CSV table of C-alpha atoms and ligand atoms in Angstrom, one decimal:
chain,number,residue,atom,x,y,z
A,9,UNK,CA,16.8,53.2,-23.3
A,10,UNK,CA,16.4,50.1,-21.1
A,11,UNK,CA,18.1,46.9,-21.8
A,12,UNK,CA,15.6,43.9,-22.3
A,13,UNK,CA,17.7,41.1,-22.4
A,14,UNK,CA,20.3,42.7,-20.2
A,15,UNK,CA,21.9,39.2,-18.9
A,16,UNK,CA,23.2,38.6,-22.5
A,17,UNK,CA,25.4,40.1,-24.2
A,18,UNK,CA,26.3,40.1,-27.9
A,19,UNK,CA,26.7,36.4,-29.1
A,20,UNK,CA,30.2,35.9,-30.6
A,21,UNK,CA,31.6,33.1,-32.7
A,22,UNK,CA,34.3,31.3,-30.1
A,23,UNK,CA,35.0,27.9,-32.6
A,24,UNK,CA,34.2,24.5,-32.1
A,25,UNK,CA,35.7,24.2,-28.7
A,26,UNK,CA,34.1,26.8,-27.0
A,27,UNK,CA,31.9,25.4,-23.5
A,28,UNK,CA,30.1,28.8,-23.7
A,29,UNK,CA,26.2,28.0,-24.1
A,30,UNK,CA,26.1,31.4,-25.4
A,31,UNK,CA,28.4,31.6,-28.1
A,32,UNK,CA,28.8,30.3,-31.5
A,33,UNK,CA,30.8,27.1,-32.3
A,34,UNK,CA,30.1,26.7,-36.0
A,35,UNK,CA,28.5,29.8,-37.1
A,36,UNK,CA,31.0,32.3,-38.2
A,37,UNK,CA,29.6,35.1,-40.3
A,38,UNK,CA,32.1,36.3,-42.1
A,39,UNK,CA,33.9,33.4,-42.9
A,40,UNK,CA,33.7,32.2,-46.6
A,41,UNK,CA,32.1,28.8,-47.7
A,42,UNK,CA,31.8,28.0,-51.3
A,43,UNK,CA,32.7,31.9,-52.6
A,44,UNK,CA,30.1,33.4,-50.2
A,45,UNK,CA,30.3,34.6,-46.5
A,46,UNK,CA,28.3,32.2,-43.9
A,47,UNK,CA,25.9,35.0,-43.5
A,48,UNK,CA,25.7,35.9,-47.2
A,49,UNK,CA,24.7,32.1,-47.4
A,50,UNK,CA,22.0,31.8,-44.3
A,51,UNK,CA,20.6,35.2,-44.5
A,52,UNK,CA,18.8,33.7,-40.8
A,53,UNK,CA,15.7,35.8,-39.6
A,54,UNK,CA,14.4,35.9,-36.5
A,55,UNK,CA,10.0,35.7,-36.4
A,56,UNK,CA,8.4,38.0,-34.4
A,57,UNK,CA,5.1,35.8,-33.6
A,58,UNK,CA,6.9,32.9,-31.6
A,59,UNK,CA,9.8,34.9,-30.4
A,60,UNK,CA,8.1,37.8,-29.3
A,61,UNK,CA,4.4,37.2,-29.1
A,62,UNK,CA,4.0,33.2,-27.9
A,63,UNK,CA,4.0,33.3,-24.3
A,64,UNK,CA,3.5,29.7,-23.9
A,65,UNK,CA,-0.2,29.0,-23.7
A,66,UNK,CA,-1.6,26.2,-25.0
A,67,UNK,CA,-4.8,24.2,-25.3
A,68,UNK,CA,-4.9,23.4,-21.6
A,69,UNK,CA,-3.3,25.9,-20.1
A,70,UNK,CA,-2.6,29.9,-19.5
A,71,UNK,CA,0.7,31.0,-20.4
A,72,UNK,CA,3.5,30.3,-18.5
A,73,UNK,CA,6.2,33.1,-19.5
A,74,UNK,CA,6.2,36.7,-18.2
A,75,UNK,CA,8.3,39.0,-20.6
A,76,UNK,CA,9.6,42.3,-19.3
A,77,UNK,CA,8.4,43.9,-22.5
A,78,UNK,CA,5.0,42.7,-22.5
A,79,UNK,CA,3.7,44.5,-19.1
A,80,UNK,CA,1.6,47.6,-19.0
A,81,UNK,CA,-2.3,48.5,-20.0
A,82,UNK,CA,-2.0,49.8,-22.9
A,83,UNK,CA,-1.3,47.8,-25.9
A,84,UNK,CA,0.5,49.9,-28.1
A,85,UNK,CA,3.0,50.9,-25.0
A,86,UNK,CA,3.7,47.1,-25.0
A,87,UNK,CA,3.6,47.1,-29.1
A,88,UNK,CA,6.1,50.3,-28.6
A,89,UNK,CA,8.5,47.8,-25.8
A,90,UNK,CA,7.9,44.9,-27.8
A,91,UNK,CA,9.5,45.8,-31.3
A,92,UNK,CA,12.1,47.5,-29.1
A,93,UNK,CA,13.3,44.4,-27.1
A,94,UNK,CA,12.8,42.8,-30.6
A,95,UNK,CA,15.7,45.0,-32.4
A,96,UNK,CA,18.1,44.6,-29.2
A,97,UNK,CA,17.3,40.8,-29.7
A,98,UNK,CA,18.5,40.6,-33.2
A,99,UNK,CA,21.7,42.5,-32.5
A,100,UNK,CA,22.8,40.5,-29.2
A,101,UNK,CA,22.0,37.8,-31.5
A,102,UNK,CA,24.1,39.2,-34.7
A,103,UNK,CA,21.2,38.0,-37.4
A,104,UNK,CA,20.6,39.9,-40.5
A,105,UNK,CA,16.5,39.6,-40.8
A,106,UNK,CA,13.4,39.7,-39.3
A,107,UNK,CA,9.8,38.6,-40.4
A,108,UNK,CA,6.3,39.2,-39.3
A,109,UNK,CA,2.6,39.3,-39.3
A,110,UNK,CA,0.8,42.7,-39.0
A,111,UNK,CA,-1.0,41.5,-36.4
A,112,UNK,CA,2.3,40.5,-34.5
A,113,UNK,CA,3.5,44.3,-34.4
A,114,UNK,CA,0.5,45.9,-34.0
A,115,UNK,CA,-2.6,44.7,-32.2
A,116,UNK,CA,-6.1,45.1,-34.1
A,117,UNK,CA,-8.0,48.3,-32.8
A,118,UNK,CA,-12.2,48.5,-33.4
A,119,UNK,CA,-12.3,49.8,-37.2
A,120,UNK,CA,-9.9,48.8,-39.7
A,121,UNK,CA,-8.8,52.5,-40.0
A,122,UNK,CA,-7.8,53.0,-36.0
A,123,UNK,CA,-6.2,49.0,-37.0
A,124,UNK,CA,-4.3,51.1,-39.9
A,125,UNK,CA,-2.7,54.1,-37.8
A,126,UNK,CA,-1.8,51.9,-35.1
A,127,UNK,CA,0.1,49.7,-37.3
A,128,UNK,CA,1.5,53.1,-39.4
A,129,UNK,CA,2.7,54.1,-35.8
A,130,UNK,CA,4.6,51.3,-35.0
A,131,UNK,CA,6.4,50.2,-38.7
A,132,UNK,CA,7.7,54.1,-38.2
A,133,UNK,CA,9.6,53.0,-35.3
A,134,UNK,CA,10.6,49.4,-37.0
A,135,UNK,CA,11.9,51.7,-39.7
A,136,UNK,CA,14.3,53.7,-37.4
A,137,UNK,CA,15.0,51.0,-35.7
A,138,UNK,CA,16.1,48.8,-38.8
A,139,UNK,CA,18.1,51.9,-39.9
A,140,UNK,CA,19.7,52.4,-36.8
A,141,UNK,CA,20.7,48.5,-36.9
A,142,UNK,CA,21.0,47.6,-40.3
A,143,UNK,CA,19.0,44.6,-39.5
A,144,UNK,CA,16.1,44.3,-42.7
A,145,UNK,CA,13.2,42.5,-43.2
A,146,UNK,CA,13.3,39.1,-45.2
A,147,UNK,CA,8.9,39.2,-45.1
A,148,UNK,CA,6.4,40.5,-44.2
A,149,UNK,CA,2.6,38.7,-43.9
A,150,UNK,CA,-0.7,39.7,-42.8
A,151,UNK,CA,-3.0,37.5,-40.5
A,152,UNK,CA,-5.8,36.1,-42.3
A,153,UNK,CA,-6.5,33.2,-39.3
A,154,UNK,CA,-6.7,34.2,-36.3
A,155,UNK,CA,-9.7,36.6,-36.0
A,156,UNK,CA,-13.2,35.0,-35.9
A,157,UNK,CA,-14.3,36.9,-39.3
A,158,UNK,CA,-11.8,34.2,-41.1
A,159,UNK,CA,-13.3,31.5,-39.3
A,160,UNK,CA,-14.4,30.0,-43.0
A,161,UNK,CA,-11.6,31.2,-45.3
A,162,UNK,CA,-10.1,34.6,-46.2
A,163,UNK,CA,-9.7,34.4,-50.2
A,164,UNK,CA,-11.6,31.5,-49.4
A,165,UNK,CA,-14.6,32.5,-47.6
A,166,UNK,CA,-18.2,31.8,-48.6
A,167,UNK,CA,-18.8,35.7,-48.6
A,168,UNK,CA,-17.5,37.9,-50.7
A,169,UNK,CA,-17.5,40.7,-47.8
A,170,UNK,CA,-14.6,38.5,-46.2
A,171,UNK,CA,-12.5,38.7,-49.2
A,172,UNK,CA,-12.8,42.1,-49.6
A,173,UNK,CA,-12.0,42.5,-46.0
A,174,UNK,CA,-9.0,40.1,-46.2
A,175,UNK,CA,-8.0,42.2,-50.1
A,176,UNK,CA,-7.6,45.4,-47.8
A,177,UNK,CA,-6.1,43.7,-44.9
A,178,UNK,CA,-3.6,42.0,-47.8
A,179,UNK,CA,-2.9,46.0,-49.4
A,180,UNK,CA,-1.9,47.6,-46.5
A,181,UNK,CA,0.5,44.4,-45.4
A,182,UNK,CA,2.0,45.2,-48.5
A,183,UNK,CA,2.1,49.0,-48.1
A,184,UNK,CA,4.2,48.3,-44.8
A,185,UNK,CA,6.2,45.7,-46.2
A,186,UNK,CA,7.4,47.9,-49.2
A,187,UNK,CA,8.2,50.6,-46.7
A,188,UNK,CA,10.0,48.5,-44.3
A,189,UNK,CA,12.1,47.1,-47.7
A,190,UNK,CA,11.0,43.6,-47.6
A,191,UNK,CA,12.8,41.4,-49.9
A,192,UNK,CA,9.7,39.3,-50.0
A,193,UNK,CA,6.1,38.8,-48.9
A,194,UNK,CA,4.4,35.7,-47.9
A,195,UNK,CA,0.7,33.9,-48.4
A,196,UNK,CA,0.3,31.2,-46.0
A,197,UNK,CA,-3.1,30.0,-46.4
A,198,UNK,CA,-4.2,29.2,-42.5
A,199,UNK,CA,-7.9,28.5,-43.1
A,200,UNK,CA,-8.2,28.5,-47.3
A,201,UNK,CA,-9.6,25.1,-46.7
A,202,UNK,CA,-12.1,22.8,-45.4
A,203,UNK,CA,-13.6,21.3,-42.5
A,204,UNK,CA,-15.7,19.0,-44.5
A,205,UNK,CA,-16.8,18.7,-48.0
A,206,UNK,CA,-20.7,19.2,-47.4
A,207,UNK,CA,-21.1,22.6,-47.0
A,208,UNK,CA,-18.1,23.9,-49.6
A,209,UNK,CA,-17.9,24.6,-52.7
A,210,UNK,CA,-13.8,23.7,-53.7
A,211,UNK,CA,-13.7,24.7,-57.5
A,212,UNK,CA,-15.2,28.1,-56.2
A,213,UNK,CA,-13.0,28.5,-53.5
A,214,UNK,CA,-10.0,27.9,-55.7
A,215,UNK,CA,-10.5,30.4,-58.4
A,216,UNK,CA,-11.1,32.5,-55.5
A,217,UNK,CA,-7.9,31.8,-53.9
A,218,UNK,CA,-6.5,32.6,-57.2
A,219,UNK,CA,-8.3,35.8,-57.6
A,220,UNK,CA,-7.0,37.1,-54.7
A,221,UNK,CA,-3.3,36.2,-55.7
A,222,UNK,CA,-3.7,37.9,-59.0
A,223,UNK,CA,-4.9,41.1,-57.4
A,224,UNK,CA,-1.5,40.9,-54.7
A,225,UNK,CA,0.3,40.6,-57.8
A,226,UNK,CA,-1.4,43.6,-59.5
A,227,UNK,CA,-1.3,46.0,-56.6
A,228,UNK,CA,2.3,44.9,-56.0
A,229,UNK,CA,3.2,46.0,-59.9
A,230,UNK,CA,0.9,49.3,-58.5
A,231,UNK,CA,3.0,49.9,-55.6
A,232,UNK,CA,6.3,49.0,-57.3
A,233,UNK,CA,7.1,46.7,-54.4
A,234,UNK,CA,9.8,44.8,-55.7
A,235,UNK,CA,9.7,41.7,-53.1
A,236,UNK,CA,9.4,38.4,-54.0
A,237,UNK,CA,6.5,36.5,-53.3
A,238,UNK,CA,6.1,33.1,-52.0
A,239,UNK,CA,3.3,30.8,-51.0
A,240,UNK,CA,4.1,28.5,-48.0
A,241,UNK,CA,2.3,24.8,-48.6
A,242,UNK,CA,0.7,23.4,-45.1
A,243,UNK,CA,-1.5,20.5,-45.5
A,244,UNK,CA,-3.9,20.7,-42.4
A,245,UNK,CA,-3.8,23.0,-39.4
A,246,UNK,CA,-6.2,24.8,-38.5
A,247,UNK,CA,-8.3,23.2,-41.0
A,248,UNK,CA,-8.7,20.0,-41.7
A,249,UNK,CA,-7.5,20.3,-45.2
A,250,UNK,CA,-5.4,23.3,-46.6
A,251,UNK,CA,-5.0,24.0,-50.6
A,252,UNK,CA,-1.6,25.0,-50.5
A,253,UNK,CA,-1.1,21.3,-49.1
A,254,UNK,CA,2.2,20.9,-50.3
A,255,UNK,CA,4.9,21.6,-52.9
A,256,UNK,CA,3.7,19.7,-55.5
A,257,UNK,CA,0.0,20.9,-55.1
A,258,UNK,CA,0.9,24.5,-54.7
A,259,UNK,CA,3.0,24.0,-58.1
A,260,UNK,CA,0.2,22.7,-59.8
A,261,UNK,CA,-2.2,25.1,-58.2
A,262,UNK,CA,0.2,28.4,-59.6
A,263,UNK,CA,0.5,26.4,-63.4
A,264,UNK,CA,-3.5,26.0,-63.2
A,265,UNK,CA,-3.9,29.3,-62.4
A,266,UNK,CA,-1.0,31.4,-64.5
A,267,UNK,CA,0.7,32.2,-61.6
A,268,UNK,CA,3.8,30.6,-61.6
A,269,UNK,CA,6.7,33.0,-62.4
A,270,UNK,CA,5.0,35.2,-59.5
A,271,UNK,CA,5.4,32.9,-56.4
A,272,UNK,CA,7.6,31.2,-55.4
A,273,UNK,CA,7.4,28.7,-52.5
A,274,UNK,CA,8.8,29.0,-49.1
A,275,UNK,CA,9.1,25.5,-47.4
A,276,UNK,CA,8.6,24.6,-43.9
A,277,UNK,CA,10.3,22.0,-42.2
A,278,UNK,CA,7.5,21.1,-40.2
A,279,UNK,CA,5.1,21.6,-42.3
A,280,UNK,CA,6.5,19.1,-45.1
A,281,UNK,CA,6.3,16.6,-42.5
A,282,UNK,CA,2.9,17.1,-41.7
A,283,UNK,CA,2.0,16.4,-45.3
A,284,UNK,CA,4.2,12.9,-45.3
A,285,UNK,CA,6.9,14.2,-46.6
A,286,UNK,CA,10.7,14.6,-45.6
A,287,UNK,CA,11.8,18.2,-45.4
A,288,UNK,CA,14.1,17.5,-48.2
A,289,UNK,CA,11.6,16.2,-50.7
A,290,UNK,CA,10.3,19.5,-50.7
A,291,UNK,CA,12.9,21.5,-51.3
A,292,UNK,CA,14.1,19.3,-53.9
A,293,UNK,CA,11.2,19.2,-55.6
A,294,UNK,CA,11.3,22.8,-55.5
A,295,UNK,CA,14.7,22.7,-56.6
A,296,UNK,CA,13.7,20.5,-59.5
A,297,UNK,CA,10.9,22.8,-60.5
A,298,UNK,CA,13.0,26.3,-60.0
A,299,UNK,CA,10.4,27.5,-57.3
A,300,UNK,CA,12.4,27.3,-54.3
A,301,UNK,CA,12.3,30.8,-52.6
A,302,UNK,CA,12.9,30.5,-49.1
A,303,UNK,CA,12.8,28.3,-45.7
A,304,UNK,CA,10.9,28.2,-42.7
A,305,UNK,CA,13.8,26.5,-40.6
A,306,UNK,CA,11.9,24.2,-37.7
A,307,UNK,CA,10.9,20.9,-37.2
A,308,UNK,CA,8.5,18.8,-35.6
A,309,UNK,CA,8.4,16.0,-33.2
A,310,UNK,CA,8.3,12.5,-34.5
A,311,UNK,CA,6.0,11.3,-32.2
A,312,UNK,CA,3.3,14.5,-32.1
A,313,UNK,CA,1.4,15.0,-35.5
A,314,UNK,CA,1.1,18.2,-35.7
A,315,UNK,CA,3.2,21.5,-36.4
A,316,UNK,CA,5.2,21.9,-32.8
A,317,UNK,CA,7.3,24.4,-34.3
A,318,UNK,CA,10.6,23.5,-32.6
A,319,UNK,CA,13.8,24.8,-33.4
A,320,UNK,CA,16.1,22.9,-35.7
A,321,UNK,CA,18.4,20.7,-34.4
A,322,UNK,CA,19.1,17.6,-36.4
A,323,UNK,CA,22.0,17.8,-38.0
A,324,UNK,CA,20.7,15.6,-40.7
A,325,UNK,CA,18.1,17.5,-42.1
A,326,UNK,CA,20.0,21.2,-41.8
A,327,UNK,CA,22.9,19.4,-43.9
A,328,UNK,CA,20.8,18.0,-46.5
A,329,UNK,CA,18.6,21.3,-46.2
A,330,UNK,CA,21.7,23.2,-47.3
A,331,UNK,CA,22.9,20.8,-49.2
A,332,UNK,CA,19.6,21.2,-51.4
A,333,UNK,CA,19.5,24.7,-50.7
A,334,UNK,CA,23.0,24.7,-52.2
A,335,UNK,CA,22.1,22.7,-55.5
A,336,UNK,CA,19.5,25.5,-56.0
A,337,UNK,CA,21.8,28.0,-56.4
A,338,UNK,CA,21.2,29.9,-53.0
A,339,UNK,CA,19.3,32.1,-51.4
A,340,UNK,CA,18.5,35.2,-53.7
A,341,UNK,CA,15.7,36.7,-51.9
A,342,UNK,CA,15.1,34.3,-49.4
A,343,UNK,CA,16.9,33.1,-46.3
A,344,UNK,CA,16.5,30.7,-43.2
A,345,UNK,CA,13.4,32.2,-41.1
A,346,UNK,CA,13.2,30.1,-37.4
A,347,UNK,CA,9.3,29.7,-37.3
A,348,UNK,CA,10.0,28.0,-34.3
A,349,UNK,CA,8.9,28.7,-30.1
A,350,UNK,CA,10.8,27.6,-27.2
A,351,UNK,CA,8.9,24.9,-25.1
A,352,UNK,CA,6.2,26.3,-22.2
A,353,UNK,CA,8.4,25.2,-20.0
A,354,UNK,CA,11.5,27.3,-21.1
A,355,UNK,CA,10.5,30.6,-19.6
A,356,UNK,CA,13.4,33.0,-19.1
A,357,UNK,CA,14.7,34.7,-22.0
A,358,UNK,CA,18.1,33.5,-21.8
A,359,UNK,CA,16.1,30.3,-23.6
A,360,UNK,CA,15.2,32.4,-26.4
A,361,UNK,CA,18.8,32.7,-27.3
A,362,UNK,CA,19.9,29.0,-26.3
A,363,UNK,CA,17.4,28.2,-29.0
A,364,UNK,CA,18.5,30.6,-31.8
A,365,UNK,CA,22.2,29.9,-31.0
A,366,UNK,CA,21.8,26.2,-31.6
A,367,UNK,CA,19.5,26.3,-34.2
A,368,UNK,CA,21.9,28.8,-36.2
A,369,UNK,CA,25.2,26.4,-35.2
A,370,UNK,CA,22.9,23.6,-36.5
A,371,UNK,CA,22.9,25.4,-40.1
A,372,UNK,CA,26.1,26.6,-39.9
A,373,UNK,CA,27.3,23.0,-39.4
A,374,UNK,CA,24.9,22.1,-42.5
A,375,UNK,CA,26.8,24.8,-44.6
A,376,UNK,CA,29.6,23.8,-44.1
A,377,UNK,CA,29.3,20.3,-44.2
A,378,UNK,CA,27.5,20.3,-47.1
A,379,UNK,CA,29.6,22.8,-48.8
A,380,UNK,CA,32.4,19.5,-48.6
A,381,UNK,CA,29.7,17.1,-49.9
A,382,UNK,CA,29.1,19.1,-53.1
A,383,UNK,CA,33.0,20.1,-53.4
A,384,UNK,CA,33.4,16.0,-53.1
A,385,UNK,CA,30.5,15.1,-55.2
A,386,UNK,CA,30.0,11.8,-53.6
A,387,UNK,CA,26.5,11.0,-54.5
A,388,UNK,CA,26.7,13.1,-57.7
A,389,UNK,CA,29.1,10.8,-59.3
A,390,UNK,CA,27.4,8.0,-57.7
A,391,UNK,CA,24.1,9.0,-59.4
A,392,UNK,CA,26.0,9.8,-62.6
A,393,UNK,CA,26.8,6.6,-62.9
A,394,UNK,CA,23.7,5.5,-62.2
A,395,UNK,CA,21.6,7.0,-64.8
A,396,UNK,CA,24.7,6.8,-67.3
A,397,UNK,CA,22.4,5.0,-69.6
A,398,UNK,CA,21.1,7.7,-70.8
A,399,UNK,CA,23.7,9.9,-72.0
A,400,UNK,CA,24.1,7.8,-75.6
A,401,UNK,CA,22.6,4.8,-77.3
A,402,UNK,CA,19.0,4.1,-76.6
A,403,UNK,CA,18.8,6.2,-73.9
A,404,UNK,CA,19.1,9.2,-75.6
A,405,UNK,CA,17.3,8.6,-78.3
A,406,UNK,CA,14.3,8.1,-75.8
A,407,UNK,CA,15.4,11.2,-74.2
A,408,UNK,CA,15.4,13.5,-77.8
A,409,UNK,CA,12.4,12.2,-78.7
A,410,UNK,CA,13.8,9.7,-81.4
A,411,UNK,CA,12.2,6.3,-80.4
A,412,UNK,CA,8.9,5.3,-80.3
A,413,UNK,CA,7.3,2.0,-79.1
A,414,UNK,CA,8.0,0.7,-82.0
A,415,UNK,CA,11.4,1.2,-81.7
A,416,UNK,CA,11.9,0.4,-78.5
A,417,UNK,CA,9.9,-2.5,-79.1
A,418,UNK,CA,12.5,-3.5,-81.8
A,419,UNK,CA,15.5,-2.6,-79.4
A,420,UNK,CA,14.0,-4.9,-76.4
A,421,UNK,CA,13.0,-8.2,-78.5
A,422,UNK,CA,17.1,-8.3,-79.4
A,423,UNK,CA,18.8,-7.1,-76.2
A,424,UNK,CA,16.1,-9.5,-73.8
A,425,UNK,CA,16.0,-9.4,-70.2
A,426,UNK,CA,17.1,-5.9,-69.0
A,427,UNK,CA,20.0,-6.0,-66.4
A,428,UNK,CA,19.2,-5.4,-62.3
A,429,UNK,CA,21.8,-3.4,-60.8
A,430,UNK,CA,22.0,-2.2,-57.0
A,431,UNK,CA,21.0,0.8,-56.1
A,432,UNK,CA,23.6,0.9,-53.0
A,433,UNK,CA,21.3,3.0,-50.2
A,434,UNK,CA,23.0,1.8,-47.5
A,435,UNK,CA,26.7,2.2,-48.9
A,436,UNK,CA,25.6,5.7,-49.6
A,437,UNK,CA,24.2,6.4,-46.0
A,438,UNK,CA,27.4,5.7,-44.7
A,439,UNK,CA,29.1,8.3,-46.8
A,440,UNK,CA,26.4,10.6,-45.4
A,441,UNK,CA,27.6,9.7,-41.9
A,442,UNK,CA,31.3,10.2,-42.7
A,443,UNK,CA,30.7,13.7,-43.8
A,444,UNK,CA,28.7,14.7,-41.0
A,445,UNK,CA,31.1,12.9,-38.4
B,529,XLS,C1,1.9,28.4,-39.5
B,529,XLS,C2,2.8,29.1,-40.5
B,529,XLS,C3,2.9,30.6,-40.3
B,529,XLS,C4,3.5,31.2,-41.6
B,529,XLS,C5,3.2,32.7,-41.7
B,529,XLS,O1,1.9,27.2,-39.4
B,529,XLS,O2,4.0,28.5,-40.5
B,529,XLS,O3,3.6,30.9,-39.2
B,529,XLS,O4,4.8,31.0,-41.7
B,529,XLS,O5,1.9,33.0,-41.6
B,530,NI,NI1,5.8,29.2,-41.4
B,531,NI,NI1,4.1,26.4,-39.2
């Protein structure tokens, strides 16, 4: 079998002092944190789309990497080499998942049923392969953007012919990810939106959109596929306005529409802040709302507004990721999928390891320190304290449901002018910085 990557060998943990670019300084699988092995913890997955498929074209120009893997005419030889280089990548690289789209692994043939062999063809070979190398799938998804019949919407489309199309495309992602043993699916809604308001109709569009999640939900019960599903909020890009915009709307959207208790969410970096949020107001609101089910680790650029997809490196955000993460109880299902690229200018290989090595030590670093932080319980007690009010007198009684305006009414004429105390941020952000010195 040839090698793909052969200039790389297996990446090995080598401890913080290591000066190998290709080794691990933080990320140490087997080592325990908090009861559970870093791997048990991380559960990283590797995506197929950037890692395999993006060959750094962009608006403006061609692309700019050549992939050994990616020559030949015909496309399911390259679809044969592709998943191949794919599997050697995730064992050089020692992670435990993959994910993918089913255009990603396959690429679309003229009818749908020439689309459905092809892809039967290749998830074979992903199946051997995944056996051969215990590596499993965390998800599996189904591309509902990219081809010009979704140009207005899958679930979302004005016609009812592109839903169907899309309910068919959506059954036999499905199919393949119950074969390949997904532990979970996802529904990433790339064009159930809007370009502009005067030629949609958004209450229809909406009970459409939940339609077609009731109907995954049925034919998963059908199947007996027993992955978890997730909805991952974006709030523009492609369109100019996405419904799954962010946590909180997707929550609502799911209560609306009875579906909570069959998605959960799976938060991207990037993604959150595209919608104005920080990556950690998402997952905690998920956290708050038991809905967190997994993370697409990346982030974007401060200066660029829209998803650049970059692999995570700020060792801010993985720590209070994990410390979040953490809070939540853990992965169950769900793990830490890179939905990331390497630059157009990074064109060897050899990147595509630079980036998944640092982006894993990144974590691995977040684990860890955050596993000290919650052992610690710095802002915990800290915010204990702070909300300490409430554990007795009139607190509670607000709290239980035992004081009404009146009451409180009664309460504030005698106590007076309520007492300002600090809320100590900056005290607080140094402790953060301690812990991740
Ligand atoms: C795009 C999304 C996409 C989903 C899967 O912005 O992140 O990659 O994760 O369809
Ligand atoms: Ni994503
Ligand atoms: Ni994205």
């Amino acid at each position: 079998m040839p090698e793909y990557f052969p200039e790389v060998k297996a990446i090995k943990y080598e401890g913080p002092d290591s000066r190998n670019p290709l080794a691990f300084r933080h990320y140490n699988p087997k080592q325990k944190v908090l009861g559970k092995t870093m791997a048990e913890h991380l559960r990283f997955a590797v995506c197929y789309w950037h890692t395999f498929k993006n060959l750094g074209g962009d608006m403006f120009g061609v692309p700019t990497i050549v992939r050994s893997y990616a020559q030949g005419s015909d496309p399911m030889v390259i679809a044969d080499q592709t998943m191949r280089a794919a599997f050697e990548f995730f064992t050089k690289l020692g992670v435990g998942f993959w994910c993918f789209h089913d255009t990603d692994i396959a690429p679309e043939a003229d009818t749908l049923a020439e689309t459905n062999k092809r892809l039967d063809r290749i998830v074979k070979l992903a199946k051997s392969l995944q056996n051969d190398t215990g590596v499993k799938l965390l998800w599996g998804t189904c591309n509902l953007f990219s081809h010009p019949r979704f140009m207005s919407g899958a679930a979302t489309n004005p016609s009812p012919d592109v839903f169907a199309y899309a309910a068919t495309k959506v059954k036999k992602a499905l199919e393949i990810t119950r074969y390949l043993d997904g532990a979970g699916y996802v529904f990433w809604g790339g064009r159930e939106g809007y370009e502009t308001l005067l030629n949609t109709d958004m209450k229809r569009e909406l009970d459409h959109l939940a339609r077609f999640l009731h109907l995954a939900v049925d034919y998963k019960k059908q199947i007996r596929f027993k992955g978890q599903f997730y909805i991952e909020p974006k709030p523009k890009e492609p369109t100019k306005h996405q419904y799954d915009f962010d946590a909180a709307s997707c929550h609502a959207f799911l209560q609306q529409y009875g579906l909570v208790g069959h998605l959960k969410l799976n938060i991207e970096a990037n993604h959150a802040t595209l919608a104005g949020h920080a990556f950690i107001h998402e997952l905690a609101y998920c956290v708050a709302n038991g809905i967190l089910g997994s993370v697409d680790a990346n982030r974007g650029d401060e200066l660029l507004g829209w998803d650049t997809d970059q692999f995570p490196t700020n060792l801010y955000d993985t720590t209070l990721a994990m410390y979040y993460i953490l809070k939540g109880g853990g992965f169950t299902t769900g793990g830490l999928n890179f939905d990331a690229h390497v630059r157009r200018q990074s064109i060897d290989p050899v990147d595509l390891f630079h980036a998944h090595v640092g982006a894993m030590d990144a974590f691995a670093r977040g684990l860890k320190i955050a596993a000290r932080l919650l052992k610690d319980r710095p802002f915990e007690k800290f915010i204990a304290r702070r909300y300490a009010g409430w554990d007795g007198g009139i607190g509670k009684q607000i709290e239980q449901g035992k004081a009404g305006f009146a009451e409180l009414e009664a309460y504030t004429m005698k106590r007076g002018e309520p007492k300002t105390v600090s809320g100590r941020q900056e005290m607080l952000e140094n402790i953060l910085n301690d812990y991740i010195a």
